[in-house]
Structure formats: C-alpha cells, structure tokens
Short mmCIF file of C-alpha atoms in Angstrom, two decimals:
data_model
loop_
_atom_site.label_atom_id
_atom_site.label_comp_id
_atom_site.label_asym_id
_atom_site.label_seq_id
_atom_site.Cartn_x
_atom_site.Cartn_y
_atom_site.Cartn_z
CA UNK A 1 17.17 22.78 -4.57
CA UNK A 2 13.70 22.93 -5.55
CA UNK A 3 11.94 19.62 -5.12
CA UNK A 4 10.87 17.75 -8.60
CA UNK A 5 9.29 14.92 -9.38
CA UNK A 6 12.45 13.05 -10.57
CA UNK A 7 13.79 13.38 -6.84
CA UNK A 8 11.73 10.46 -6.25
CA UNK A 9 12.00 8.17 -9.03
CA UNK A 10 15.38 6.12 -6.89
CA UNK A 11 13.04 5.13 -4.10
CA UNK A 12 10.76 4.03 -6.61
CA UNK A 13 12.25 2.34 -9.70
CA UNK A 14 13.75 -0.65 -7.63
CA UNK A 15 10.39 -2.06 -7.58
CA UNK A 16 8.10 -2.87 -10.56
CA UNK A 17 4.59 -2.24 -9.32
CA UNK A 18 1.59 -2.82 -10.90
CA UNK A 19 -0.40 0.37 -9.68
CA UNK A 20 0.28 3.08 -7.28
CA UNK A 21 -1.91 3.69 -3.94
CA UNK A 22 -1.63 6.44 -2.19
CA UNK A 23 -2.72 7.96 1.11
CA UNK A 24 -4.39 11.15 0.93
CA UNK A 25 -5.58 13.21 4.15
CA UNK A 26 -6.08 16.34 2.13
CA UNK A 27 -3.39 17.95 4.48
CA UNK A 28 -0.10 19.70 2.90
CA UNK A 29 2.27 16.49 3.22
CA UNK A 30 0.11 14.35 0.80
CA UNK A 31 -1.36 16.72 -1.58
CA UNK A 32 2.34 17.66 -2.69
CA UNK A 33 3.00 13.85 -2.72
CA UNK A 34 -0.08 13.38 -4.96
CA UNK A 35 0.66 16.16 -7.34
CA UNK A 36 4.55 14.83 -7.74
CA UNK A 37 3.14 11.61 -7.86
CA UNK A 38 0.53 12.38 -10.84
CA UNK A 39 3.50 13.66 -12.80
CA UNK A 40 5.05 10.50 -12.19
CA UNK A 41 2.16 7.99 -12.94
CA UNK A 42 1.75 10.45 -16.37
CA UNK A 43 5.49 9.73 -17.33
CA UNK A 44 5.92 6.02 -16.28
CA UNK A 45 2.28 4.80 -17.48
CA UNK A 46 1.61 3.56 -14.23
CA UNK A 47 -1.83 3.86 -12.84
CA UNK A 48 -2.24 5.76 -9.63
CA UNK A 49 -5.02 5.84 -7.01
CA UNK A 50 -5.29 7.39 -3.80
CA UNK A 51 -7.71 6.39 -0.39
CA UNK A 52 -8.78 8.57 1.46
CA UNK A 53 -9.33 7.40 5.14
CA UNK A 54 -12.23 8.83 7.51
CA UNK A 55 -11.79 8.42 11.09
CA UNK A 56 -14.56 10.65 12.37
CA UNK A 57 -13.10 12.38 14.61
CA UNK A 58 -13.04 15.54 13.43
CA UNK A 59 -16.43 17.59 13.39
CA UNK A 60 -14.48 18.70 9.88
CA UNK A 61 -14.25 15.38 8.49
CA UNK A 62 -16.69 15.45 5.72
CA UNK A 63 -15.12 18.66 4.35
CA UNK A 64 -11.50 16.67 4.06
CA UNK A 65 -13.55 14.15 2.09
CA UNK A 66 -14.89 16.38 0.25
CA UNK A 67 -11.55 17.99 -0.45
CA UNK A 68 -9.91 14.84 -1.47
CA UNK A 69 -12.72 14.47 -3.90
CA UNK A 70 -12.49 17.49 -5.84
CA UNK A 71 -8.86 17.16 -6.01
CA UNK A 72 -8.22 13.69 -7.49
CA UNK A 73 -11.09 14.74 -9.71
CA UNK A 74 -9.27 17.48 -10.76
CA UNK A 75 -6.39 15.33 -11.98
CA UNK A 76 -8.02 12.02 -12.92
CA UNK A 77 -7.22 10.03 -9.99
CA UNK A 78 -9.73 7.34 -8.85
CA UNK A 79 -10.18 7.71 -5.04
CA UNK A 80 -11.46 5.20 -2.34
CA UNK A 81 -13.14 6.79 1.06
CA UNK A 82 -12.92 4.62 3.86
CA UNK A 83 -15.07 5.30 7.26
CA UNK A 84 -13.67 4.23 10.40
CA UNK A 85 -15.66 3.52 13.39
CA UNK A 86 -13.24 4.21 16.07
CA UNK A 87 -13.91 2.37 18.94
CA UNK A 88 -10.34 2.17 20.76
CA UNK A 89 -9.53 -1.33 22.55
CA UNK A 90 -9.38 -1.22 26.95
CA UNK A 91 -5.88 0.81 28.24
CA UNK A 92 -5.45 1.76 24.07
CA UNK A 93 -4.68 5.39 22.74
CA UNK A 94 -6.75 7.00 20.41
CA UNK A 95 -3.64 7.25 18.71
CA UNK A 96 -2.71 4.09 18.30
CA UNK A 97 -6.01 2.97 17.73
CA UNK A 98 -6.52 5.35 14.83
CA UNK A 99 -3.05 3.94 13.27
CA UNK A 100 -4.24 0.58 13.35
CA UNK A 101 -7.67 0.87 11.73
CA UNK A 102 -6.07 3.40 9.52
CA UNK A 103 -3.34 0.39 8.40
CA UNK A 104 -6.22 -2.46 7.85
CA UNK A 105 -8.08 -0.10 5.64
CA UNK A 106 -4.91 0.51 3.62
CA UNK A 107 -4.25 -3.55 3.75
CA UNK A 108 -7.66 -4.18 2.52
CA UNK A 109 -7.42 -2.04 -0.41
CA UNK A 110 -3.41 -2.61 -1.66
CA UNK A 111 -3.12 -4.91 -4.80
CA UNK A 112 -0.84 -7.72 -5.08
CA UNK A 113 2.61 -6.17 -5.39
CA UNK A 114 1.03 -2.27 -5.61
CA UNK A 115 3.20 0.34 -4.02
CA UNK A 116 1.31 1.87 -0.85
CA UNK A 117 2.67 6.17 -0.86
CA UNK A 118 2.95 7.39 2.02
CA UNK A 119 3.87 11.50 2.85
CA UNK A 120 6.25 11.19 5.91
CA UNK A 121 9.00 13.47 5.50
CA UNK A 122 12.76 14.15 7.05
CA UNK A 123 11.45 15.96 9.46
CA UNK A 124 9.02 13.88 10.57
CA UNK A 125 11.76 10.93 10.54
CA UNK A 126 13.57 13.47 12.86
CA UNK A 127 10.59 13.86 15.29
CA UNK A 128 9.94 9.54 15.42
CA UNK A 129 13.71 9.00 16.63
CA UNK A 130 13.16 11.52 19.47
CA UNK A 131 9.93 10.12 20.56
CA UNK A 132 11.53 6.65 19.67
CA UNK A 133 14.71 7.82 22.44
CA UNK A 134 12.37 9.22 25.18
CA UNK A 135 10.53 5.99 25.10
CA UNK A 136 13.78 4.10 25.82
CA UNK A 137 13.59 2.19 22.76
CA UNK A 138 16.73 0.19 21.19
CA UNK A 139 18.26 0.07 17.73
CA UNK A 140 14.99 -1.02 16.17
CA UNK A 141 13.00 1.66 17.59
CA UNK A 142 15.26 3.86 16.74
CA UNK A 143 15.73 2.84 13.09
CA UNK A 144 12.50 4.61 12.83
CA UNK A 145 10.69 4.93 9.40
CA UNK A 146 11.87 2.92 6.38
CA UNK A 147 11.40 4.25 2.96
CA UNK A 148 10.42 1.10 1.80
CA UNK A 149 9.44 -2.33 3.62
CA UNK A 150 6.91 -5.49 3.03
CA UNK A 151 3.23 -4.27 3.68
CA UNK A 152 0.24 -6.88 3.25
CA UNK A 153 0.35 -8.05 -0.12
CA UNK A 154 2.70 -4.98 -1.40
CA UNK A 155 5.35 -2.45 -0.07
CA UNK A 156 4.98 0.19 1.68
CA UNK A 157 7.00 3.27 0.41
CA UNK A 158 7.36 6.62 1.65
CA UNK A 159 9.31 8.62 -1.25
CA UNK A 160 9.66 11.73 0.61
CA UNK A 161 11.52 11.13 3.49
CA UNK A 162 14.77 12.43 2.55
CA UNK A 163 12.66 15.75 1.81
CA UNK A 164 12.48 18.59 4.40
CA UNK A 165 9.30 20.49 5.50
CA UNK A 166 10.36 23.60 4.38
CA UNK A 167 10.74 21.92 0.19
CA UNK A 168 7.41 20.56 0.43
CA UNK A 169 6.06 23.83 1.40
CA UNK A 170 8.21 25.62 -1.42
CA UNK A 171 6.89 23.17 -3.70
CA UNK A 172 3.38 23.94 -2.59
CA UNK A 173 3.84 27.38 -2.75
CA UNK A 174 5.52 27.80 -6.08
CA UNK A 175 2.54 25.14 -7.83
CA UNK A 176 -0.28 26.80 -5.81
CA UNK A 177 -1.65 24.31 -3.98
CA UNK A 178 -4.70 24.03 -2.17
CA UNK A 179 -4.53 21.60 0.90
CA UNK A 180 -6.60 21.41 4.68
CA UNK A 181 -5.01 21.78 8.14
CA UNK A 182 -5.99 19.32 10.61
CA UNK A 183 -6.69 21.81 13.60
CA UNK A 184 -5.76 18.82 15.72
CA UNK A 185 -1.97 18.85 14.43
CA UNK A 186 -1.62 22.26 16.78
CA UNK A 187 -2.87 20.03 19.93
CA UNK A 188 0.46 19.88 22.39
CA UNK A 189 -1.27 17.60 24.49
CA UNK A 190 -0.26 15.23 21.94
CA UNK A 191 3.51 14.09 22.14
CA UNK A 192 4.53 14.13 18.56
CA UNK A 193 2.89 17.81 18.48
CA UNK A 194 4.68 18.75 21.84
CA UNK A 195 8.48 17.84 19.90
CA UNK A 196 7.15 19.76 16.77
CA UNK A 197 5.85 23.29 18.16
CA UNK A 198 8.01 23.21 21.31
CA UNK A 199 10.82 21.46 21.03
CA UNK A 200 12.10 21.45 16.81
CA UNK A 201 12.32 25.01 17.03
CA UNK A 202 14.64 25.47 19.66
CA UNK A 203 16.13 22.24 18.32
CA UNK A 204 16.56 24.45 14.90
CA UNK A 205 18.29 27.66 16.57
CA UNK A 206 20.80 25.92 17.91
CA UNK A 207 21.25 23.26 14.78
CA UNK A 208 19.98 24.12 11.74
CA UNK A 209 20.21 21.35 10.14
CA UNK A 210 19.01 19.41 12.68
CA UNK A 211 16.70 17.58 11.03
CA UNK A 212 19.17 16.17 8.64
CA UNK A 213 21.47 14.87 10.76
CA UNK A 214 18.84 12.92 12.86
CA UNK A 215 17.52 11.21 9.82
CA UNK A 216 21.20 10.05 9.37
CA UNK A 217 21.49 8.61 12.95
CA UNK A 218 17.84 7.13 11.88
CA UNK A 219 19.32 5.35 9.17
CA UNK A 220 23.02 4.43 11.07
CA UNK A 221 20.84 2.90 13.34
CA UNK A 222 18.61 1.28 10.95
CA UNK A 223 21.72 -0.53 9.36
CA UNK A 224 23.07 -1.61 12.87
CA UNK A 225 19.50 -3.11 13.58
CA UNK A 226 20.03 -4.46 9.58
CA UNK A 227 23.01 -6.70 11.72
CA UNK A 228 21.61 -7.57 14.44
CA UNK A 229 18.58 -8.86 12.80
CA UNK A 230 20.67 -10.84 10.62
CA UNK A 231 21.96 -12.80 13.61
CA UNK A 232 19.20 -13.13 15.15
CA UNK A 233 17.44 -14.85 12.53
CA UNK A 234 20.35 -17.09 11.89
CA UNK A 235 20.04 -18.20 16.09
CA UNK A 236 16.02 -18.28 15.48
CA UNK A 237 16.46 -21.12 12.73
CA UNK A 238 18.92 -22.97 15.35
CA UNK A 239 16.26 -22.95 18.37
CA UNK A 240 12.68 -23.24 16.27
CA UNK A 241 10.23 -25.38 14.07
CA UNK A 242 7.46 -25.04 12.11
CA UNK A 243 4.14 -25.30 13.68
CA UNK A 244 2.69 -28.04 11.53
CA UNK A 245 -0.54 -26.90 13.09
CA UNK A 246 -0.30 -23.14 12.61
CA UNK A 247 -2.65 -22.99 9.49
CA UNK A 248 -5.71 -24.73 11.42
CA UNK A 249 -6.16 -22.87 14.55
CA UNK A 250 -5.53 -18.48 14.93
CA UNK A 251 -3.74 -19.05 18.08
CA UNK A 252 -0.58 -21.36 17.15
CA UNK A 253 2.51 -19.42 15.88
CA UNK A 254 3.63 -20.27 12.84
CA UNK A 255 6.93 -20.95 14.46
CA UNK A 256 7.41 -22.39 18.34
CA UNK A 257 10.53 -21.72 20.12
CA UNK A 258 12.88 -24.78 21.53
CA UNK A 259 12.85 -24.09 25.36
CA UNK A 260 15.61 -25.95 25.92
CA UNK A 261 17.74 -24.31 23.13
CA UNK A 262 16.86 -20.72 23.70
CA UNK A 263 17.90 -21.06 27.37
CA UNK A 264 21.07 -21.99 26.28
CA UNK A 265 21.56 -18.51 24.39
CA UNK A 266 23.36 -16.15 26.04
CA UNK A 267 21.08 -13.46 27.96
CA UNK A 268 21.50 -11.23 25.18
CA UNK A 269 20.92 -13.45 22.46
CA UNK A 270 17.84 -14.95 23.73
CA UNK A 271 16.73 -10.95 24.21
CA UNK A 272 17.24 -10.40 20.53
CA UNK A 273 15.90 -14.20 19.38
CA UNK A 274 12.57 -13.13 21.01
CA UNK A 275 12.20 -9.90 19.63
CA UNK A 276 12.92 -11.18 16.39
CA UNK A 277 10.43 -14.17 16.59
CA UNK A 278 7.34 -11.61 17.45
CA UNK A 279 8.39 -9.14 15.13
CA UNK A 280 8.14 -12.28 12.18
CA UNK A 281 4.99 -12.86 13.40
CA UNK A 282 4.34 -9.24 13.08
CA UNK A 283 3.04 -9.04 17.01
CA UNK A 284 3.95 -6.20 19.16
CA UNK A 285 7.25 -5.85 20.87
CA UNK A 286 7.42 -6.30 24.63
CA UNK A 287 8.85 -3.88 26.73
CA UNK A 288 12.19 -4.38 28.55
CA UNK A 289 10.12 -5.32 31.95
CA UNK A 290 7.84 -7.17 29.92
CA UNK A 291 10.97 -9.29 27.79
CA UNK A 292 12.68 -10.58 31.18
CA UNK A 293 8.84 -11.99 32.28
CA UNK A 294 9.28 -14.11 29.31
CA UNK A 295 12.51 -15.21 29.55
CA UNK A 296 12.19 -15.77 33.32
CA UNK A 297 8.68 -17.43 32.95
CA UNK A 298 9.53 -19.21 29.90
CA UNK A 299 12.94 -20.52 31.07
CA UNK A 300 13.09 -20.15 35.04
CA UNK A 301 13.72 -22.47 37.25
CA UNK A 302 10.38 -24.18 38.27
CA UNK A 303 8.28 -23.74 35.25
CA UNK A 304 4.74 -23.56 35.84
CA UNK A 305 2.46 -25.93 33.38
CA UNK A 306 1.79 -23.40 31.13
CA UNK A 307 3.01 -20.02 32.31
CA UNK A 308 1.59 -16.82 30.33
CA UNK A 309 3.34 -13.55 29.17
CA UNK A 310 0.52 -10.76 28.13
CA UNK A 311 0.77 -8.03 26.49
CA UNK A 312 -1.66 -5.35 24.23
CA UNK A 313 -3.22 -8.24 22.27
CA UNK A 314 -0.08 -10.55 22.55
CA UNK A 315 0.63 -13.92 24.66
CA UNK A 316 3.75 -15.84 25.33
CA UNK A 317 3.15 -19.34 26.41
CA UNK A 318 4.54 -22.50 26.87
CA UNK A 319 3.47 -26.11 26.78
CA UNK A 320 5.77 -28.74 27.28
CA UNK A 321 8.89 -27.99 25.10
CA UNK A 322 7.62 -25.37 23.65
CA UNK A 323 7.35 -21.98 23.57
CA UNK A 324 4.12 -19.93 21.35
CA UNK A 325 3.39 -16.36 20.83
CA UNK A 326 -0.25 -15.84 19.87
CA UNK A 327 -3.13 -13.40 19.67
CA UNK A 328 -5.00 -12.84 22.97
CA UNK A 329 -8.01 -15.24 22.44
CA UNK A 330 -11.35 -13.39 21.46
CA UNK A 331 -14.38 -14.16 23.37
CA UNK A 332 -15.94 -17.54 21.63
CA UNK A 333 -18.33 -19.54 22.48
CA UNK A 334 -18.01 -23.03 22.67
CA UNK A 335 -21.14 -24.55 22.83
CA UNK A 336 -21.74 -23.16 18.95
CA UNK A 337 -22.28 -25.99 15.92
CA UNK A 338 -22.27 -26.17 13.02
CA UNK A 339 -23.91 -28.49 9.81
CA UNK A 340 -21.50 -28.91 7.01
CA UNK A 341 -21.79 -29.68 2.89
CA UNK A 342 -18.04 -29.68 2.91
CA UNK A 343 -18.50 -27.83 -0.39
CA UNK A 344 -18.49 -24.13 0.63
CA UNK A 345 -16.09 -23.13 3.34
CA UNK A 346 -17.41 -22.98 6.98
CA UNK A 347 -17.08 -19.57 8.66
CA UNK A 348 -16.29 -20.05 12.82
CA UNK A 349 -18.08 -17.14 14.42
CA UNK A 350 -15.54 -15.61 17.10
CA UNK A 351 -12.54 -17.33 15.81
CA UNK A 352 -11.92 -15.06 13.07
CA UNK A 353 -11.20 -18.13 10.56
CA UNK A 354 -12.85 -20.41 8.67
CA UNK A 355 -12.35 -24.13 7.43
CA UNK A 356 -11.87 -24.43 3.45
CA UNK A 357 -10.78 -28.13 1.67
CA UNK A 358 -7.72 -28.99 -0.52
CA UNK A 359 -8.21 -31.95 -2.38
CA UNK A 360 -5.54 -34.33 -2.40
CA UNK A 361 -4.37 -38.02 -3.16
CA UNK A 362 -3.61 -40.68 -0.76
CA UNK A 363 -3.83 -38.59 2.35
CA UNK A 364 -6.03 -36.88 4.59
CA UNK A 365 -10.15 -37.82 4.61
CA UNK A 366 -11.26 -40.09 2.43
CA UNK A 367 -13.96 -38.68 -0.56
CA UNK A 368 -15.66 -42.09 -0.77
CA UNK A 369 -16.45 -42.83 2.73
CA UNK A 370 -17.33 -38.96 3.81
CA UNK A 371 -20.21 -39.43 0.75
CA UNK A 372 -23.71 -38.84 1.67
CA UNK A 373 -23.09 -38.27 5.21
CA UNK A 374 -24.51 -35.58 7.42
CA UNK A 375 -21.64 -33.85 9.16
CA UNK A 376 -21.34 -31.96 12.03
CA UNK A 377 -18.38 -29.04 13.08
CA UNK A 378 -18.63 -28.56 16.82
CA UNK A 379 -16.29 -27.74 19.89
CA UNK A 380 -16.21 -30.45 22.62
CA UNK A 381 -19.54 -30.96 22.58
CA UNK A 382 -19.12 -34.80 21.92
CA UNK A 383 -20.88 -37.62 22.84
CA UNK A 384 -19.05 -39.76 19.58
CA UNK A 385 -16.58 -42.72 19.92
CA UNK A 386 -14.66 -43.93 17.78
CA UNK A 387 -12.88 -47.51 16.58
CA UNK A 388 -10.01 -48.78 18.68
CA UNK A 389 -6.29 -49.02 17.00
CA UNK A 390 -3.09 -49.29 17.40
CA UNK A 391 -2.19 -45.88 17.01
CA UNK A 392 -5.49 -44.00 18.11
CA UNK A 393 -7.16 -43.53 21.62
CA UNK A 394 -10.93 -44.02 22.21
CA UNK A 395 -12.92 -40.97 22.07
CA UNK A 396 -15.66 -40.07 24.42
CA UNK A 397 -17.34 -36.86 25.94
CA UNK A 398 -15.49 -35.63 28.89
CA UNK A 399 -16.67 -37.46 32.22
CA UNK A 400 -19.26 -39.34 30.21
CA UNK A 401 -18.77 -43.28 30.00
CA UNK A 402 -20.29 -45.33 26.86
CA UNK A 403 -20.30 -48.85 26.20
CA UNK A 404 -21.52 -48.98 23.14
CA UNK A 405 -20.25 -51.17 20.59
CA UNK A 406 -18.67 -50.39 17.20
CA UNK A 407 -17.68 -52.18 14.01
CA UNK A 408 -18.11 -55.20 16.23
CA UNK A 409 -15.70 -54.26 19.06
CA UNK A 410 -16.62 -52.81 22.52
CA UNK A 411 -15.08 -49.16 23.41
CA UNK A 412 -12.92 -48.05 25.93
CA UNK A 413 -13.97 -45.18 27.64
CA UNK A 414 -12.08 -41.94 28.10
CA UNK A 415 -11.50 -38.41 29.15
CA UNK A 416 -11.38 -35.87 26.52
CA UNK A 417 -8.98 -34.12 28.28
CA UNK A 418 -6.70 -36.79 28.13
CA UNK A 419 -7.11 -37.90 24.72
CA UNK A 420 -6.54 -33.61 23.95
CA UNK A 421 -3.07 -34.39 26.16
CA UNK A 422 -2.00 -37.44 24.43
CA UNK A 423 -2.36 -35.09 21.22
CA UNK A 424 -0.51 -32.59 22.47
CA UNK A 425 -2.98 -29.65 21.80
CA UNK A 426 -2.13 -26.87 24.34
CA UNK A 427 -4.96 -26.48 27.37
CA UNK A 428 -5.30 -23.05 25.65
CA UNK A 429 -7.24 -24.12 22.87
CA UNK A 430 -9.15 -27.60 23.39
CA UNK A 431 -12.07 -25.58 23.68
CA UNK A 432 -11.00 -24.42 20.60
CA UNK A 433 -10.51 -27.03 18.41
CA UNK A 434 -12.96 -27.59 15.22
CA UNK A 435 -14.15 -30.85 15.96
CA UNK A 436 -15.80 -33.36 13.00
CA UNK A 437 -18.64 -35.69 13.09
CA UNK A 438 -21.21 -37.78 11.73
CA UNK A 439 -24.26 -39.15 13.83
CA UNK A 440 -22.44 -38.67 16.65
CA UNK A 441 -19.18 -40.87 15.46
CA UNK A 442 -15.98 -38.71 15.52
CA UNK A 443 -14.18 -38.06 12.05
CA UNK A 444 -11.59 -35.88 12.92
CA UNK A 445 -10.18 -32.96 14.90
CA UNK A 446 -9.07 -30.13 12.39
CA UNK A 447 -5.88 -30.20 12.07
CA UNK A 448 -4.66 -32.74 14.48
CA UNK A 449 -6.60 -36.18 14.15
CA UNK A 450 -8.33 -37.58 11.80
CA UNK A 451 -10.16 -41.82 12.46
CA UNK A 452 -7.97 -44.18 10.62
CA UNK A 453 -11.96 -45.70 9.27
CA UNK A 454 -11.94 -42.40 7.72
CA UNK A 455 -8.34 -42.22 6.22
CA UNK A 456 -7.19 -41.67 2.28
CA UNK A 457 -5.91 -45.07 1.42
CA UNK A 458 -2.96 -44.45 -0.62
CA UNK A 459 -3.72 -43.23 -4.37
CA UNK A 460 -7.52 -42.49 -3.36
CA UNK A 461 -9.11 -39.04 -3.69
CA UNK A 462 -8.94 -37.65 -0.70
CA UNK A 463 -9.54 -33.79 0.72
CA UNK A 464 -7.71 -32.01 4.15
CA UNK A 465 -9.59 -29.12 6.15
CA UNK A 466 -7.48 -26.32 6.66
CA UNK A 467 -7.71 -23.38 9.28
CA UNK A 468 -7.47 -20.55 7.19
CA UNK A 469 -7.52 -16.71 8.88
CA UNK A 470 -9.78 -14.10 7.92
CA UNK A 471 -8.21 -11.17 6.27
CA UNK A 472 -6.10 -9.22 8.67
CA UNK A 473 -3.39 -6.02 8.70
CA UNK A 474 0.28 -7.43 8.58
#
C-alpha cells in the first residue's frame, strides 16, 4: 500500500499539540517525513517547524544546511540551524556524543507540550533490537524505539516506525523528491551500518519480512518491560523518599533509596528497583557488572563510609541510610564568592545552577531583618559564628577557634566538618554547599540551615533560596 499522509494521523491525534517540530537532516528518511508532515500541518491547522542540526563533521555540512533551507522554503516551513561543537567527553564515542548534543539542541528548542518528529522507520526499529541483543541488553533494551514517549517539555514521536524502507522510498519516488546522502551512512566500521549493508540483506533472503516481525518482538518486548516497570515502581515507592534537598544542590537525587529496605528485596527485585530509580532520574543504565558493584557496595557486608559506584557521568553513593545517584561532580572551585542583592538570581559558576527566591509567609528568611545588609554567597570559606540555641550548633571556620562574643553570649567553637555531619550533608558536597553571610555572621546554608536570628516569625514576609538547575536534556 502506498504510504499517505493519513497513515500517520493514529500516532498523532492522541495528543493535542500546540506546534509541530521536526528533525530534518536533509537525508531521505526526513524529507518524506516533512513532506507527509506539511500535508498534515495544512489539513489540521497546526503549525509545523523543522531544526536542522549541524554537527560539523562532515566536510559536506554546509551543503545539508543549505539543502534544508531551500526546502522548508519551498513549502513555508520556518527552520532553526543549530551548530554543534563536537567535542566528545574522555572513553565517549563520537556516536554517542553526537546523539547527545544532537538531543539538547532539540530540548532547547521544543515548546511546552510541542510534538518533537522524528524519521526512524521499521526497519531501523529492526536494526536497534539486533544491536540492542548483541549488546546483551534485557527487556528494556530490547523494547527499543517508542513511537511516542515524554521528551523535555513535550513528546517525542516518531510517526513512521511502522513504515518500511522500501514505502518511504516509493513515496519519494512517486512525489519526486530531492533529498542528500550522508556518505558516512555507507561507513561499516560503524555497527549500525555493519547490520544494514551486511547483515539485513542476508537477513532479507532468508526472511522477507524480516523486518516486520522484529518490530513485533520490539514491541512484545516493550509491553513485557511495560510490566515489569510497573512493579518496579510500585517496590521503588516502598523503599524511597523524597530528597527534601534535591532542588538546592545538582548532585542530590530527587529520590534516595532506603538501604535497609532495598536489601531486603529479593536479588532480582532490587536489580529491577535500581534500574528503575536511574532511569526516573533519566541517568544512564549500568551494565550487568556494573549493577552487582552497586548492590554489593551499596548493601554488602562491611559498608565502607561512603562507597562509590561510577559510571559515564553517573555515581551511586551512599551516606548513612541512604543511597543517591547523581551526576559525576564538574570541576568547581571552591574558593569562588560571591556579593548578593537577593533581587536577581545568583548564577554558581561550575555548578551548573543558580540560586533564585520564592517569597513566602511565616517561613524561611526573614524580609525585615535581611534589609539593608551586605550579603555574601561563598563555599566554606567562613570565618562567621553564629548565636547559640537549643536546636543549632555554633558555627566556625574549620580548625579556626573564635571567642568572640555575640548578642551578649560567648561562642563555642567548632569544626565545620562536624557541624556539616550533624546536618547530615554528604562529605560529597560540603565543599559544595552555597553558604550565606553578612559581615562575616552566618545566615544560612542553602537549603539546609538557616540562623534561628534570621528566621520568618510566623505570618511575616519571608523569602527561601532555592537551587534551581540550568537548562539541561531529559
């Protein structure tokens, strides 16, 4: 059957968007999806637009722009061109490195709720499994390529993936298309080129319809991962909490696992807990090897203080009871500070966040007393106390000792180190933590402290600092 526009409306219509985005490389795959798709924007009244990624790798690359140009001209489609800089990360494939700038540039561009198109077809859902099975992976990995799934502030769709190869090129054929081919796509020292001029052929001789029938097994295996995920998030919500801290520092999770729960999971189930609670958090998965270092780390017998599972630009830890997963930290240094209107929202150089207010009432700093004073953001670099209570400790510089007095009443003196323990902020980040002053008396530590002086009495204007991440892929 020849392949029409309409073919694609199911895939579509269950979602209401806004706008359509769609990626163009100028290549076969997404010109066809572009010219169905301009049919379909012309028939529903919904506004399409396509990107157009660079990665500059290709001495060709301006030409493909070029291409792209002329042909959303052509049909009255606005186009964005994005330039990449690839620069790929230590022990990182081009490859993968490509994907992921390729998928921030797309994040940074989709609308809220706007339908990101993408031109994967059957048979390239056929050649993912088998790269997906020679890789070992499980029924996740195997699942492959939704059509449709949560993407940054939208969904990602790819309406052509119950289509074959040989329609799109029909379709191409019989509506004269022009399109570019990626000289790189005939490179077999690439795997996914390897399957698809070596392999799929043979594959094809033998079984025909080969292609079909491993896009089934794609999806039989997509709705057995459907189950297990379902119990696994059901065991996740028996064995975590909440981070109260994860919106004020990059490296908490937003959920910490129970040690003492998961370890009383079966092996299995704490296998499929884990997975689940990185893939929430939208971190990559572990390896088998690299799953039973975290459980055994994590959960053995003679737990170091804080053991550490790494991976890519992943790491498992735990601290006391609990159990993070959280970004490799970025290089940072600590000695940096900062003067602060608490008006505009204070960037943190190297932590890829900044610190914004929320005004509130009856909690967190109070408005009246933070008036007219001169504040400081820094990192440990203390030499403030602070007034004795009941439910505070004295703060001091590390190994420094003051005796000072304050509002009348001589301080203690103490470790900073100590005072971070009796917090409970993980020895990962107390060189970390935004720390707030005035004239070298300490305010607050973002996110975890803040000087009872200073408190919101209750029904007083007060404001909280949140941690709030710079813009990232999901």
């Amino acid at each position: 059957m020849a392949l029409h526009f309409q073919q694609l409306l199911p895939p579509l219509q269950q979602y209401s968007p806004p706008s359509y985005l769609l990626a163009l490389s100028g290549g076969l795959d997404s010109c066809v999806l572009l010219d169905l798709m301009q049919k379909i924007s012309a028939n529903t009244k919904i506004p399409l637009r396509a990107i157009h990624i660079d990665h500059g790798l290709q001495g060709e690359a301006e030409q493909w722009g070029k291409h792209c140009e002329q042909l959303c001209k052509s049909l009255n489609i606005p186009l964005i061109v994005v330039q990449l800089n690839m620069l790929p990360k230590k022990g990182e494939s081009l490859e993968a490195s490509a994907r992921e700038q390729r998928y921030r540039a797309f994040s940074n561009e989709l609308l809220s709720d706007e339908l990101l198109l993408l031109a994967q077809h059957r048979d390239d859902q056929a050649e993912t499994l088998l790269l997906q099975l020679l890789r070992g992976a499980g029924p996740e990995g195997l699942a492959s390529m939704p059509i449709s799934r949560p993407f940054a502030a939208g969904i990602m769709c790819r309406p052509l993936l119950e289509t074959s190869r040989l329609e799109i090129e029909s379709y191409a054929t019989l509506h004269d298309l022009r399109w570019i081919e990626d000289p790189s796509n005939n490179d077999t020292a690439f795997d996914r080129n390897y399957l698809r001029h070596e392999i799929m052929p043979r594959l094809k001789q033998r079984w025909p319809s080969y292609s079909k029938t491993i896009s089934r097994s794609a999806r039989l295996c997509g709705v057995s991962n459907s189950l297990i995920q379902t119990q696994a998030t059901k065991l996740l919500s028996e064995i975590s909490v909440s981070d109260l801290h994860s919106d004020n520092e990059e490296s908490l999770s937003s959920q910490v696992l129970v040690a003492k729960k998961l370890g009383e999971l079966s092996p299995q189930e704490q296998a499929i807990t884990v997975r689940a609670w990185l893939s929430l958090q939208h971190y990559a998965s572990p390896t088998e090897s690299q799953l039973q270092q975290i459980l055994a780390q994590m959960l053995g017998s003679g737990v170091q203080a804080s053991p550490c599972v790494a991976w890519a630009n992943v790491e498992v830890r735990r601290y006391r009871e609990f159990i993070y997963a959280l970004e490799s930290p970025k290089v940072f240094d600590s000695s940096l500070q900062y003067s602060w209107d608490l008006i505009n929202p204070l960037v943190l150089e190297g932590l890829n966040g900044r610190l914004v207010l929320q005004d509130v009432l009856g909690d967190g700093l109070s408005k009246e007393k933070l008036k007219d004073l001169l504040l400081t953001v820094n990192f440990r670099c203390m030499t403030a106390v602070i007034e004795k209570s009941s439910d505070t400790v004295d703060w001091i510089k590390r190994e420094i000792v003051c005796d000072e007095k304050l509002s009348g009443r001589r301080v203690k003196a103490s470790k900073l180190k100590k005072v971070m323990q009796q917090s409970g902020i993980p020895p990962w980040l107390r060189s970390r933590v935004p720390i707030l002053s005035s004239n070298g008396e300490l305010i607050a530590i973002v996110g975890w402290w803040i000087a009872p002086h200073y408190r919101s009495l209750k029904n007083e204007p007060g404001v909280l600092i949140k941690r709030q991440r710079m813009p990232s892929i999901t």
